[in-house]
mmCIF file of C-alpha atoms in Angstrom:
data_model
loop_
_atom_site.group_PDB
_atom_site.id
_atom_site.type_symbol
_atom_site.label_atom_id
_atom_site.label_comp_id
_atom_site.label_asym_id
_atom_site.label_seq_id
_atom_site.Cartn_x
_atom_site.Cartn_y
_atom_site.Cartn_z
ATOM 1 C CA MET A 288 -48.686 23.670 10.662
ATOM 2 C CA GLU A 289 -45.029 23.372 12.134
ATOM 3 C CA ASP A 290 -42.916 26.601 11.250
ATOM 4 C CA ILE A 291 -40.889 25.715 8.203
ATOM 5 C CA LYS A 292 -37.963 27.589 9.432
ATOM 6 C CA ASN A 293 -37.743 24.787 12.447
ATOM 7 C CA VAL A 294 -37.730 21.994 10.036
ATOM 8 C CA ASN A 295 -34.338 20.255 9.759
ATOM 9 C CA THR A 296 -32.773 21.208 6.384
ATOM 10 C CA ASN A 297 -31.535 17.623 5.885
ATOM 11 C CA ALA A 298 -34.930 16.010 6.700
ATOM 12 C CA LEU A 299 -36.740 18.433 4.190
ATOM 13 C CA LEU A 300 -34.224 17.147 1.537
ATOM 14 C CA GLN A 301 -34.672 13.461 1.963
ATOM 15 C CA TYR A 302 -38.328 14.216 2.150
ATOM 16 C CA MET A 303 -38.486 15.917 -1.127
ATOM 17 C CA GLN A 304 -36.608 13.030 -2.510
ATOM 18 C CA GLU A 305 -38.426 10.473 -1.176
ATOM 19 C CA GLU A 306 -41.576 12.612 -2.850
ATOM 20 C CA GLY A 307 -39.803 12.649 -6.327
ATOM 21 C CA ILE A 308 -39.952 16.423 -5.631
ATOM 22 C CA ILE A 309 -36.085 16.738 -6.333
ATOM 23 C CA LYS A 310 -33.543 14.343 -7.771
ATOM 24 C CA MET A 311 -30.246 14.283 -5.733
ATOM 25 C CA ASP A 312 -28.140 13.439 -8.516
ATOM 26 C CA GLU A 313 -29.312 16.155 -10.691
ATOM 27 C CA VAL A 314 -29.044 18.531 -7.463
ATOM 28 C CA LEU A 315 -25.432 17.526 -7.086
ATOM 29 C CA LYS A 316 -24.222 18.080 -10.838
ATOM 30 C CA ASP A 317 -25.917 21.545 -10.875
ATOM 31 C CA PHE A 318 -24.053 22.497 -7.733
ATOM 32 C CA GLU A 319 -20.826 21.051 -9.401
ATOM 33 C CA LYS A 320 -21.641 23.053 -12.487
ATOM 34 C CA MET A 321 -22.113 26.196 -10.338
ATOM 35 C CA ASN A 322 -18.823 25.886 -8.586
ATOM 36 C CA ASP A 323 -16.995 25.243 -11.599
ATOM 37 C CA LYS A 324 -18.402 28.309 -13.000
ATOM 38 C CA LYS A 325 -17.179 30.255 -9.967
ATOM 39 C CA ILE A 326 -13.617 28.758 -10.229
ATOM 40 C CA LEU A 327 -13.451 30.061 -13.952
ATOM 41 C CA LYS A 328 -15.110 33.365 -12.999
ATOM 42 C CA GLU A 329 -12.309 33.772 -10.200
ATOM 43 C CA HIS A 330 -9.403 32.649 -12.118
ATOM 44 C CA LYS A 331 -7.209 35.883 -12.287
ATOM 45 C CA TYR A 332 -5.428 35.062 -15.137
ATOM 46 C CA GLU A 333 -6.756 35.815 -18.951
ATOM 47 C CA ILE A 334 -7.864 32.991 -20.905
ATOM 48 C CA TYR A 335 -6.979 33.658 -24.763
ATOM 49 C CA TYR A 336 -6.414 31.890 -28.236
ATOM 50 C CA SER A 337 -2.972 31.889 -29.782
ATOM 51 C CA GLU A 338 -2.938 31.911 -33.244
ATOM 52 C CA SER A 339 0.541 31.244 -33.683
ATOM 53 C CA GLU A 340 0.662 28.026 -31.324
ATOM 54 C CA LYS A 341 -3.017 27.427 -32.482
ATOM 55 C CA SER A 342 -3.727 26.620 -28.588
ATOM 56 C CA TRP A 343 -5.535 28.140 -26.042
ATOM 57 C CA ARG A 344 -3.620 29.481 -23.089
ATOM 58 C CA THR A 345 -3.570 30.760 -19.672
ATOM 59 C CA TYR A 346 -1.381 31.113 -16.695
ATOM 60 C CA LEU A 347 -1.573 28.952 -13.429
ATOM 61 C CA PRO A 348 -0.364 30.178 -9.705
ATOM 62 C CA ASP A 349 3.001 28.611 -8.700
ATOM 63 C CA ASP A 350 4.881 29.543 -6.029
ATOM 64 C CA THR A 351 7.948 27.671 -7.030
ATOM 65 C CA ASN A 352 8.540 29.695 -10.162
ATOM 66 C CA PRO A 353 10.291 32.965 -9.742
ATOM 67 C CA ARG A 354 7.287 34.572 -11.514
ATOM 68 C CA LYS A 355 4.695 32.978 -9.637
ATOM 69 C CA ARG A 356 3.195 31.365 -12.519
ATOM 70 C CA ARG A 357 3.280 28.645 -15.398
ATOM 71 C CA PRO A 358 2.013 28.838 -18.546
ATOM 72 C CA LEU A 359 -0.739 26.224 -19.507
ATOM 73 C CA LYS A 360 -2.078 25.648 -22.872
ATOM 74 C CA ARG A 361 -4.761 23.224 -24.287
ATOM 75 C CA LYS A 362 -5.631 22.768 -28.002
ATOM 76 C CA SER A 363 -9.608 23.479 -27.067
ATOM 77 C CA ARG A 364 -10.916 25.856 -24.933
ATOM 78 C CA GLU A 365 -13.085 23.210 -23.202
ATOM 79 C CA ASN A 366 -10.125 21.142 -21.980
ATOM 80 C CA LEU A 367 -7.930 24.015 -20.736
ATOM 81 C CA GLU A 368 -10.970 25.487 -18.365
ATOM 82 C CA LYS A 369 -11.037 21.683 -17.183
ATOM 83 C CA GLU A 370 -7.415 21.765 -16.175
ATOM 84 C CA ILE A 371 -7.873 25.011 -14.553
ATOM 85 C CA ILE A 372 -10.811 23.607 -12.345
ATOM 86 C CA ARG A 373 -8.960 20.456 -11.670
ATOM 87 C CA PHE A 374 -5.766 22.394 -10.623
ATOM 88 C CA TYR A 375 -7.767 24.519 -8.223
ATOM 89 C CA LYS A 376 -9.996 21.926 -6.819
ATOM 90 C CA GLU A 377 -6.602 20.121 -6.120
ATOM 91 C CA ARG A 378 -5.075 22.820 -4.347
ATOM 92 C CA GLN A 379 -7.749 23.590 -2.601
ATOM 93 C CA LYS A 380 -8.117 19.836 -1.159
ATOM 94 C CA GLU A 381 -4.450 20.079 -0.580
ATOM 95 C CA GLN A 382 -5.209 23.469 1.718
ATOM 96 C CA ASN A 383 -7.979 21.671 3.402
ATOM 97 C CA ARG A 384 -5.482 18.883 4.500
ATOM 98 C CA ALA A 385 -3.000 21.417 5.408
ATOM 99 C CA ASP A 386 -5.838 23.424 7.840
ATOM 100 C CA ILE A 387 -7.185 19.892 8.998
ATOM 101 C CA THR A 388 -8.002 19.920 12.915
ATOM 102 C CA LEU A 389 -7.411 17.182 15.497
ATOM 103 C CA GLU A 390 -11.036 16.615 15.765
ATOM 104 C CA GLN A 391 -11.622 16.336 11.987
ATOM 105 C CA LEU A 392 -8.795 14.046 11.759
ATOM 106 C CA TYR A 393 -10.226 11.877 14.477
ATOM 107 C CA LYS A 394 -13.008 11.355 12.677
ATOM 108 C CA GLU A 395 -11.085 10.539 9.465
ATOM 109 C CA TRP A 396 -9.119 8.045 11.600
ATOM 110 C CA LEU A 397 -11.986 6.246 13.366
ATOM 111 C CA ILE A 398 -13.320 5.585 9.578
ATOM 112 C CA TYR A 399 -9.900 4.705 8.313
ATOM 113 C CA ARG A 400 -9.382 2.067 11.568
ATOM 114 C CA ARG A 401 -12.897 0.614 10.549
ATOM 115 C CA ASP A 402 -12.397 -0.072 6.720
ATOM 116 C CA TYR A 403 -8.529 -0.401 6.272
ATOM 117 C CA THR A 404 -7.332 -2.016 9.320
ATOM 118 C CA SER A 405 -8.057 -5.212 11.171
ATOM 119 C CA VAL A 406 -8.759 -3.718 14.595
ATOM 120 C CA LYS A 407 -11.734 -4.952 16.109
ATOM 121 C CA PRO A 408 -15.091 -2.774 16.955
ATOM 122 C CA LYS A 409 -14.346 -3.089 20.650
ATOM 123 C CA THR A 410 -11.022 -1.254 20.272
ATOM 124 C CA ILE A 411 -12.402 1.246 17.933
ATOM 125 C CA GLN A 412 -15.478 1.474 20.801
ATOM 126 C CA GLU A 413 -12.509 2.415 23.290
ATOM 127 C CA ASP A 414 -10.660 4.620 21.470
ATOM 128 C CA ILE A 415 -13.967 6.772 21.326
ATOM 129 C CA SER A 416 -14.358 6.245 24.968
ATOM 130 C CA GLU A 417 -10.889 7.567 25.630
ATOM 131 C CA TRP A 418 -11.469 10.547 22.975
ATOM 132 C CA ASN A 419 -14.766 11.605 24.892
ATOM 133 C CA ARG A 420 -13.013 11.246 28.359
ATOM 134 C CA PHE A 421 -9.718 13.038 27.552
ATOM 135 C CA PHE A 422 -9.862 15.559 24.300
ATOM 136 C CA LYS A 423 -13.994 16.144 23.669
ATOM 137 C CA ASP A 424 -14.842 19.790 24.221
ATOM 138 C CA THR A 425 -11.086 21.094 24.912
ATOM 139 C CA GLU A 426 -9.499 23.970 23.002
ATOM 140 C CA LEU A 427 -6.778 21.231 21.819
ATOM 141 C CA ILE A 428 -9.075 19.704 19.328
ATOM 142 C CA HIS A 429 -9.474 22.848 17.262
ATOM 143 C CA THR A 430 -5.643 22.895 16.836
ATOM 144 C CA LYS A 431 -4.667 22.207 12.976
ATOM 145 C CA VAL A 432 -2.499 19.029 13.000
ATOM 146 C CA LYS A 433 0.325 21.008 11.742
ATOM 147 C CA ASP A 434 0.416 23.039 14.537
ATOM 148 C CA VAL A 435 0.601 20.572 17.136
ATOM 149 C CA LYS A 436 3.997 20.455 18.848
ATOM 150 C CA PRO A 437 5.428 18.624 21.660
ATOM 151 C CA ILE A 438 4.969 21.881 23.971
ATOM 152 C CA THR A 439 1.091 21.698 22.904
ATOM 153 C CA LEU A 440 0.982 18.282 24.353
ATOM 154 C CA ILE A 441 3.224 18.846 27.318
ATOM 155 C CA ARG A 442 0.917 21.775 28.285
ATOM 156 C CA PHE A 443 -2.312 19.763 27.713
ATOM 157 C CA PHE A 444 -1.058 16.837 29.761
ATOM 158 C CA ARG A 445 0.647 18.601 32.286
ATOM 159 C CA GLU A 446 -3.157 20.233 33.100
ATOM 160 C CA VAL A 447 -5.290 16.810 32.978
ATOM 161 C CA THR A 448 -2.833 15.261 35.365
ATOM 162 C CA ARG A 449 -2.230 18.561 37.569
ATOM 163 C CA ASN A 450 -4.796 16.961 40.394
ATOM 164 C CA ARG A 451 -3.389 13.344 40.222
ATOM 165 C CA GLU A 452 -7.126 12.123 38.915
ATOM 166 C CA TYR A 453 -5.754 9.520 36.572
ATOM 167 C CA THR A 454 -3.496 6.571 36.595
ATOM 168 C CA HIS A 455 -0.364 5.911 34.265
ATOM 169 C CA LYS A 456 -1.943 3.372 32.335
ATOM 170 C CA ARG A 457 -5.159 5.676 31.697
ATOM 171 C CA ILE A 458 -3.036 8.303 30.403
ATOM 172 C CA SER A 459 -1.190 5.962 28.471
ATOM 173 C CA ASN A 460 -4.681 4.985 26.616
ATOM 174 C CA ALA A 461 -5.298 8.799 25.909
ATOM 175 C CA ARG A 462 -1.672 8.672 24.530
ATOM 176 C CA SER A 463 -2.293 5.682 22.394
ATOM 177 C CA VAL A 464 -5.069 7.418 20.708
ATOM 178 C CA LEU A 465 -3.301 10.536 19.834
ATOM 179 C CA ASN A 466 -0.328 8.511 18.654
ATOM 180 C CA GLY A 467 -2.490 6.571 16.310
ATOM 181 C CA MET A 468 -4.256 9.524 14.905
ATOM 182 C CA MET A 469 -0.788 11.318 14.240
ATOM 183 C CA SER A 470 0.568 7.965 12.431
ATOM 184 C CA TYR A 471 -2.342 8.325 10.479
ATOM 185 C CA ALA A 472 -1.228 11.709 9.831
ATOM 186 C CA ILE A 473 1.863 11.112 8.600
ATOM 187 C CA GLU A 474 0.557 8.213 6.191
ATOM 188 C CA GLU A 475 -1.622 11.077 4.832
ATOM 189 C CA GLU A 476 1.360 13.573 4.385
ATOM 190 C CA ILE A 477 -0.165 15.723 6.420
ATOM 191 C CA ILE A 478 2.691 16.218 8.648
ATOM 192 C CA GLU A 479 6.209 14.400 8.726
ATOM 193 C CA HIS A 480 6.787 13.867 12.232
ATOM 194 C CA ASN A 481 4.506 12.690 15.013
ATOM 195 C CA PRO A 482 5.040 15.010 17.928
ATOM 196 C CA VAL A 483 3.566 12.538 20.571
ATOM 197 C CA SER A 484 6.925 10.405 20.455
ATOM 198 C CA ASP A 485 8.640 13.825 21.474
ATOM 199 C CA VAL A 486 7.045 13.891 24.997
ATOM 200 C CA ASN A 487 8.349 12.188 28.186
ATOM 201 C CA PHE A 488 5.207 10.993 29.814
ATOM 202 C CA LYS A 489 7.137 10.241 32.974
ATOM 203 C CA GLN A 490 7.272 13.985 33.713
ATOM 204 C CA PHE A 491 3.465 13.965 34.802
ATOM 205 C CA THR A 492 2.311 13.562 38.310
ATOM 206 C CA TYR A 493 -0.345 10.079 38.144
ATOM 207 C CA LYS A 494 -2.877 8.716 40.439
ATOM 208 C CA PRO A 495 -1.225 5.928 42.781
ATOM 209 C CA VAL A 496 -2.055 2.832 41.879
ATOM 210 C CA GLU A 497 -3.676 0.676 44.647
ATOM 211 C CA ASN A 498 -2.323 -2.433 45.787
ATOM 212 C CA GLN A 499 -4.226 -5.253 43.580
ATOM 213 C CA SER A 500 -2.602 -8.301 45.615
ATOM 214 C CA ASP A 501 -6.044 -9.025 47.408
ATOM 215 C CA ASN A 502 -8.247 -8.187 44.601
ATOM 216 C CA VAL A 503 -9.398 -11.393 43.486
ATOM 217 C CA PHE A 504 -11.325 -14.389 44.985
ATOM 218 C CA SER A 505 -9.643 -16.002 47.889
ATOM 219 C CA TYR A 506 -9.661 -19.657 48.849
ATOM 220 C CA GLU A 507 -12.206 -19.556 51.457
ATOM 221 C CA GLU A 508 -14.434 -17.255 49.183
ATOM 222 C CA THR A 509 -14.038 -19.723 45.976
ATOM 223 C CA GLN A 510 -15.240 -22.869 48.231
ATOM 224 C CA LYS A 511 -18.156 -20.807 49.577
ATOM 225 C CA LEU A 512 -19.183 -19.818 46.144
ATOM 226 C CA LEU A 513 -18.775 -23.237 44.801
ATOM 227 C CA SER A 514 -20.661 -24.935 47.552
ATOM 228 C CA TYR A 515 -23.445 -22.454 46.998
ATOM 229 C CA LEU A 516 -23.585 -23.150 43.532
ATOM 230 C CA GLN A 517 -23.680 -26.742 43.131
ATOM 231 C CA GLY A 518 -27.243 -26.634 43.928
ATOM 232 C CA ILE A 519 -28.272 -24.444 41.741
ATOM 233 C CA TYR A 520 -28.700 -26.057 37.920
ATOM 234 C CA GLU A 521 -29.339 -23.360 35.110
ATOM 235 C CA PRO A 522 -26.484 -22.218 32.483
ATOM 236 C CA TYR A 523 -24.870 -19.283 34.108
ATOM 237 C CA SER A 524 -24.340 -21.000 37.384
ATOM 238 C CA LEU A 525 -22.957 -23.883 35.671
ATOM 239 C CA ALA A 526 -20.428 -21.589 33.414
ATOM 240 C CA ILE A 527 -19.316 -19.799 36.563
ATOM 241 C CA GLN A 528 -18.486 -23.199 38.291
ATOM 242 C CA LEU A 529 -16.511 -24.368 35.050
ATOM 243 C CA SER A 530 -14.691 -21.463 34.876
ATOM 244 C CA PHE A 531 -12.985 -22.390 38.537
ATOM 245 C CA TYR A 532 -11.786 -25.532 36.882
ATOM 246 C CA LEU A 533 -10.120 -24.218 33.695
ATOM 247 C CA PHE A 534 -7.572 -21.707 32.426
ATOM 248 C CA ILE A 535 -10.089 -19.871 30.351
ATOM 249 C CA ARG A 536 -11.728 -16.508 29.219
ATOM 250 C CA VAL A 537 -15.181 -15.851 29.777
ATOM 251 C CA GLY A 538 -15.301 -15.292 25.805
ATOM 252 C CA GLU A 539 -13.807 -18.628 25.227
ATOM 253 C CA THR A 540 -16.350 -20.302 27.742
ATOM 254 C CA LYS A 541 -19.259 -19.070 26.445
ATOM 255 C CA ALA A 542 -18.224 -20.389 22.802
ATOM 256 C CA ILE A 543 -17.562 -23.825 23.771
ATOM 257 C CA GLN A 544 -19.581 -26.179 21.755
ATOM 258 C CA TRP A 545 -20.261 -29.951 22.523
ATOM 259 C CA GLN A 546 -18.352 -31.307 19.625
ATOM 260 C CA ASP A 547 -15.330 -29.450 21.323
ATOM 261 C CA ILE A 548 -15.774 -31.849 24.229
ATOM 262 C CA ASP A 549 -13.054 -34.977 24.071
ATOM 263 C CA TYR A 550 -14.651 -37.378 26.980
ATOM 264 C CA LYS A 551 -12.323 -40.215 26.337
ATOM 265 C CA ASN A 552 -9.236 -37.936 26.822
ATOM 266 C CA ARG A 553 -10.580 -35.748 28.929
ATOM 267 C CA SER A 554 -10.139 -32.589 27.416
ATOM 268 C CA VAL A 555 -11.930 -29.564 25.924
ATOM 269 C CA TYR A 556 -10.427 -27.691 22.791
ATOM 270 C CA LEU A 557 -10.678 -24.135 22.709
ATOM 271 C CA HIS A 558 -10.496 -22.388 19.537
ATOM 272 C CA ARG A 559 -13.145 -19.857 19.212
ATOM 273 C CA GLN A 560 -14.410 -16.986 21.281
ATOM 274 C CA VAL A 561 -17.908 -15.030 21.654
ATOM 275 C CA THR A 562 -17.587 -11.310 21.274
ATOM 276 C CA CYS A 563 -19.892 -8.783 21.983
ATOM 277 C CA ALA A 564 -19.263 -5.196 20.245
ATOM 278 C CA ARG A 565 -21.162 -2.174 18.540
ATOM 279 C CA ILE A 566 -19.776 -1.399 15.059
ATOM 280 C CA LEU A 567 -18.992 2.188 14.157
ATOM 281 C CA ASN A 568 -21.431 3.786 11.418
ATOM 282 C CA ASP A 569 -20.503 6.275 8.881
ATOM 283 C CA ASP A 570 -21.828 9.207 11.057
ATOM 284 C CA LEU A 571 -19.788 7.891 13.885
ATOM 285 C CA THR A 572 -22.793 6.469 16.112
ATOM 286 C CA LEU A 573 -22.602 3.196 17.225
ATOM 287 C CA SER A 574 -24.925 0.358 16.377
ATOM 288 C CA LYS A 575 -26.696 -1.734 18.975
ATOM 289 C CA ARG A 576 -24.493 -4.540 20.557
ATOM 290 C CA GLN A 577 -24.014 -7.290 18.135
ATOM 291 C CA VAL A 578 -22.961 -10.957 19.675
ATOM 292 C CA THR A 579 -20.886 -12.864 17.233
ATOM 293 C CA VAL A 580 -18.674 -16.061 17.117
ATOM 294 C CA ALA A 581 -15.337 -15.884 16.475
ATOM 295 C CA LYS A 582 -12.589 -18.461 15.187
ATOM 296 C CA GLN A 583 -9.786 -16.171 16.372
ATOM 297 C CA MET A 584 -8.520 -15.991 20.171
ATOM 298 C CA LYS A 585 -7.572 -12.804 22.066
ATOM 299 C CA GLY A 586 -4.300 -11.577 21.095
ATOM 300 C CA ASN A 587 -4.793 -13.164 17.560
ATOM 301 C CA THR A 588 -1.656 -15.532 18.099
ATOM 302 C CA SER A 589 -1.433 -19.307 17.723
ATOM 303 C CA LYS A 590 -0.907 -19.572 21.533
ATOM 304 C CA GLY A 591 -4.841 -18.687 21.930
ATOM 305 C CA PHE A 592 -5.667 -22.154 20.513
ATOM 306 C CA ARG A 593 -5.097 -24.692 23.240
ATOM 307 C CA LYS A 594 -6.296 -27.866 25.315
ATOM 308 C CA GLN A 595 -7.573 -27.830 28.717
ATOM 309 C CA TYR A 596 -7.744 -31.002 31.025
ATOM 310 C CA LEU A 597 -10.817 -31.818 32.538
ATOM 311 C CA THR A 598 -11.026 -32.694 36.181
ATOM 312 C CA ASP A 599 -14.009 -34.957 37.834
ATOM 313 C CA GLU A 600 -15.561 -31.585 39.173
ATOM 314 C CA ALA A 601 -15.303 -30.138 35.411
ATOM 315 C CA LEU A 602 -16.911 -33.610 33.989
ATOM 316 C CA SER A 603 -19.692 -33.350 36.701
ATOM 317 C CA ILE A 604 -20.608 -29.663 35.469
ATOM 318 C CA LEU A 605 -20.590 -30.679 31.908
ATOM 319 C CA LYS A 606 -22.947 -33.558 32.597
ATOM 320 C CA LYS A 607 -25.384 -31.569 34.358
ATOM 321 C CA ALA A 608 -25.075 -28.991 31.516
ATOM 322 C CA LYS A 609 -25.748 -31.395 29.211
ATOM 323 C CA GLU A 610 -29.354 -32.453 31.106
ATOM 324 C CA ILE A 611 -30.718 -29.068 30.876
ATOM 325 C CA ASN A 612 -29.315 -28.116 27.031
ATOM 326 C CA PRO A 613 -29.140 -32.033 25.317
ATOM 327 C CA ASN A 614 -29.772 -30.548 21.934
ATOM 328 C CA GLY A 615 -27.786 -27.347 22.001
ATOM 329 C CA ILE A 616 -24.821 -26.589 19.890
ATOM 330 C CA TYR A 617 -23.211 -24.471 22.605
ATOM 331 C CA ILE A 618 -22.982 -26.015 26.225
ATOM 332 C CA PHE A 619 -24.358 -22.961 27.724
ATOM 333 C CA GLU A 620 -27.366 -21.367 26.186
ATOM 334 C CA PRO A 621 -29.506 -19.359 28.499
ATOM 335 C CA ASN A 622 -33.041 -19.226 26.809
ATOM 336 C CA GLY A 623 -31.668 -20.384 23.560
ATOM 337 C CA SER A 624 -29.123 -17.922 23.015
ATOM 338 C CA LEU A 625 -25.871 -17.003 23.409
ATOM 339 C CA MET A 626 -24.232 -15.529 26.686
ATOM 340 C CA THR A 627 -22.712 -12.295 26.952
ATOM 341 C CA THR A 628 -20.191 -11.101 29.102
ATOM 342 C CA ASP A 629 -22.220 -8.542 31.038
ATOM 343 C CA SER A 630 -25.232 -10.938 31.523
ATOM 344 C CA PHE A 631 -22.305 -13.352 32.841
ATOM 345 C CA ASN A 632 -21.015 -11.040 35.216
ATOM 346 C CA ARG A 633 -24.557 -9.760 36.615
ATOM 347 C CA ARG A 634 -25.383 -13.352 37.263
ATOM 348 C CA LEU A 635 -21.891 -13.827 39.180
ATOM 349 C CA LYS A 636 -22.524 -10.421 40.936
ATOM 350 C CA LYS A 637 -26.044 -11.937 41.982
ATOM 351 C CA TYR A 638 -24.676 -15.241 43.095
ATOM 352 C CA CYS A 639 -21.648 -13.536 45.124
ATOM 353 C CA ARG A 640 -24.417 -11.662 46.962
ATOM 354 C CA GLU A 641 -26.312 -14.515 47.913
ATOM 355 C CA ALA A 642 -23.382 -16.661 48.959
ATOM 356 C CA GLY A 643 -22.151 -13.904 50.997
ATOM 357 C CA VAL A 644 -18.747 -13.188 49.251
ATOM 358 C CA PRO A 645 -17.233 -10.473 47.623
ATOM 359 C CA TYR A 646 -17.910 -9.821 44.119
ATOM 360 C CA TYR A 647 -15.053 -9.822 41.540
ATOM 361 C CA SER A 648 -15.521 -9.770 37.890
ATOM 362 C CA SER A 649 -15.372 -12.879 35.506
ATOM 363 C CA HIS A 650 -11.615 -11.701 34.639
ATOM 364 C CA LYS A 651 -10.517 -12.076 37.933
ATOM 365 C CA ILE A 652 -11.468 -15.836 38.225
ATOM 366 C CA ARG A 653 -8.547 -16.547 35.807
ATOM 367 C CA PHE A 654 -6.133 -14.456 38.523
ATOM 368 C CA TYR A 655 -7.527 -16.857 41.175
ATOM 369 C CA ASN A 656 -6.791 -20.088 39.019
ATOM 370 C CA ALA A 657 -3.393 -18.847 37.773
ATOM 371 C CA SER A 658 -2.409 -18.055 41.385
ATOM 372 C CA THR A 659 -3.937 -21.167 42.713
ATOM 373 C CA ALA A 660 -1.766 -23.115 40.356
ATOM 374 C CA TYR A 661 1.281 -21.335 40.489
ATOM 375 C CA ASP A 662 3.924 -23.469 42.414
ATOM 376 C CA GLY A 663 7.087 -21.243 41.674
ATOM 377 C CA LYS A 664 8.235 -23.789 39.120
ATOM 378 C CA ASN A 665 5.913 -24.156 36.565
ATOM 379 C CA LEU A 666 5.154 -20.525 35.307
ATOM 380 C CA THR A 667 5.867 -21.665 31.411
ATOM 381 C CA ALA A 668 3.205 -24.439 31.738
ATOM 382 C CA ILE A 669 0.516 -22.158 33.427
ATOM 383 C CA SER A 670 1.549 -19.199 30.662
ATOM 384 C CA HIS A 671 0.592 -21.915 27.814
ATOM 385 C CA LEU A 672 -2.582 -23.244 29.489
ATOM 386 C CA MET A 673 -3.452 -19.366 30.021
ATOM 387 C CA GLY A 674 -3.457 -18.933 26.019
ATOM 388 C CA HIS A 675 -0.553 -16.325 26.855
ATOM 389 C CA SER A 676 2.054 -15.524 24.266
ATOM 390 C CA LYS A 677 4.605 -13.925 26.724
ATOM 391 C CA VAL A 678 5.077 -15.368 30.166
ATOM 392 C CA GLU A 679 5.200 -11.526 31.293
ATOM 393 C CA THR A 680 1.691 -11.550 30.775
ATOM 394 C CA THR A 681 1.020 -14.638 33.050
ATOM 395 C CA ILE A 682 3.080 -13.061 35.788
ATOM 396 C CA HIS A 683 0.379 -10.319 35.906
ATOM 397 C CA TYR A 684 -2.206 -12.733 36.814
ATOM 398 C CA LEU A 685 -0.487 -14.250 39.809
ATOM 399 C CA ARG A 686 -1.634 -12.665 43.217
ATOM 400 C CA ASN A 687 -1.458 -13.605 46.790
ATOM 401 C CA VAL A 688 1.551 -16.131 45.755
ATOM 402 C CA HIS A 689 3.830 -17.166 48.580
ATOM 403 C CA LYS A 690 2.329 -13.935 50.759
ATOM 404 C CA ASP A 691 2.971 -15.635 54.176
ATOM 405 C CA GLU A 692 6.428 -16.655 53.524
ATOM 406 C CA ASN A 693 9.624 -15.408 55.441
ATOM 407 C CA PRO A 694 10.791 -12.497 52.987
ATOM 408 C CA THR A 695 14.492 -13.342 53.969
ATOM 409 C CA LEU A 696 14.237 -16.704 51.958
ATOM 410 C CA ALA A 697 14.427 -14.135 48.419
ATOM 411 C CA PHE A 698 18.257 -13.501 49.743
ATOM 412 C CA LYS A 699 18.966 -17.183 50.159
ATOM 413 C CA ASN A 700 21.246 -17.616 46.627
ATOM 414 C CA LEU A 701 22.680 -13.993 46.895
ATOM 415 C CA GLY A 702 26.366 -13.451 46.993
ATOM 416 C CA LEU A 703 28.709 -16.386 48.158
ATOM 417 C CA SER A 704 27.584 -17.969 51.037
ATOM 418 C CA LYS A 705 23.739 -19.376 51.399
ATOM 419 C CA LYS A 706 24.506 -19.628 55.338
ATOM 420 C CA SER A 707 24.793 -15.581 55.194
ATOM 421 C CA VAL A 708 21.047 -15.007 55.538
ATOM 422 C CA GLN A 709 19.828 -16.419 59.015
ATOM 423 C CA GLY A 710 16.577 -18.536 58.992
ATOM 424 C CA CYS A 711 16.861 -19.031 55.183
ATOM 425 C CA SER A 712 17.549 -22.931 55.983
ATOM 426 C CA LYS A 713 14.160 -22.996 58.045
#
């Protein structure tokens, strides 16, 4: 028989409760009564009855009073003791809040984000990842929140970035986690000012960002991949092919239903997305991945809801999809279920390898489409088709644009004379 000392206490209590040996409600009540008695025993002021006032009296500690105490009286001893207990419990609660560490605040903040904000489960999962990457197992997390000063954070991030292991964006993600926690601490009246806002993050050294201009499918690679996929009739192949003919996100591709197709006007209406996320449990563990369909587009703005034109190639792909999935609700349903982004990318990687082209993720297909369609004048139109609320976001997607043009053309309209730059008119 296993040694009783090695049995987990929580497991033992759960077993005793399930077997009816103990009732947890009664145990908690008894524990509360014992705690109340302890509070009254440690109360340093006398509890006495005043005949003149016909009341029970005592004093409570009060640092704002010159005598460091204030009188308390009630008609019955029972009510007086209840007030004494309430006072010390509230004071202990305030003290606990004042002494809360970054690690304790982080756990509270995650639950708060889950229960009281509209933040998506995926974002919470990303926050956990950043916390584990930068803060978990460091001395910083044991610091009381009220003791975190700008210099505390400066020294921490200076050490983290000392060897240029992280890009500016990666450190910005870590900063966002701290910033959100401190904003929550202000809301909870633990602190009055956010120390993160006083840190100049430009002072740190970052890993240089590699040139991303070529980090997308080229025209030749795209043609080679699509030619290879034309002979493969299965949901993933068709979904990948369709993605190259629409300004679409992979989550939107997975969510297209047959009812969204308007064959008469040759269009598809994008108004939902498939998401895959793990939900935060009360013990801060994450659930298994849950695939859901949401009538809410990325960015949570009206710009995400849009129609896309269907080319002859796109219509041909839809025709093939209908042949292999005539009775489905969604266009692409491998094995009768929705795709996930991971499975989509795994199949894309497989087909890239078989076609002999470099693999780039499904997201990079959007980069290719935006870059290919851009003609130097249609940025606003592309931004609308991409579902972006700002054209600045669309600019980020433009890669390999006018790569081979004469760089002196950029100077063509500067100054007063268009003839000052030789070769511009060529």
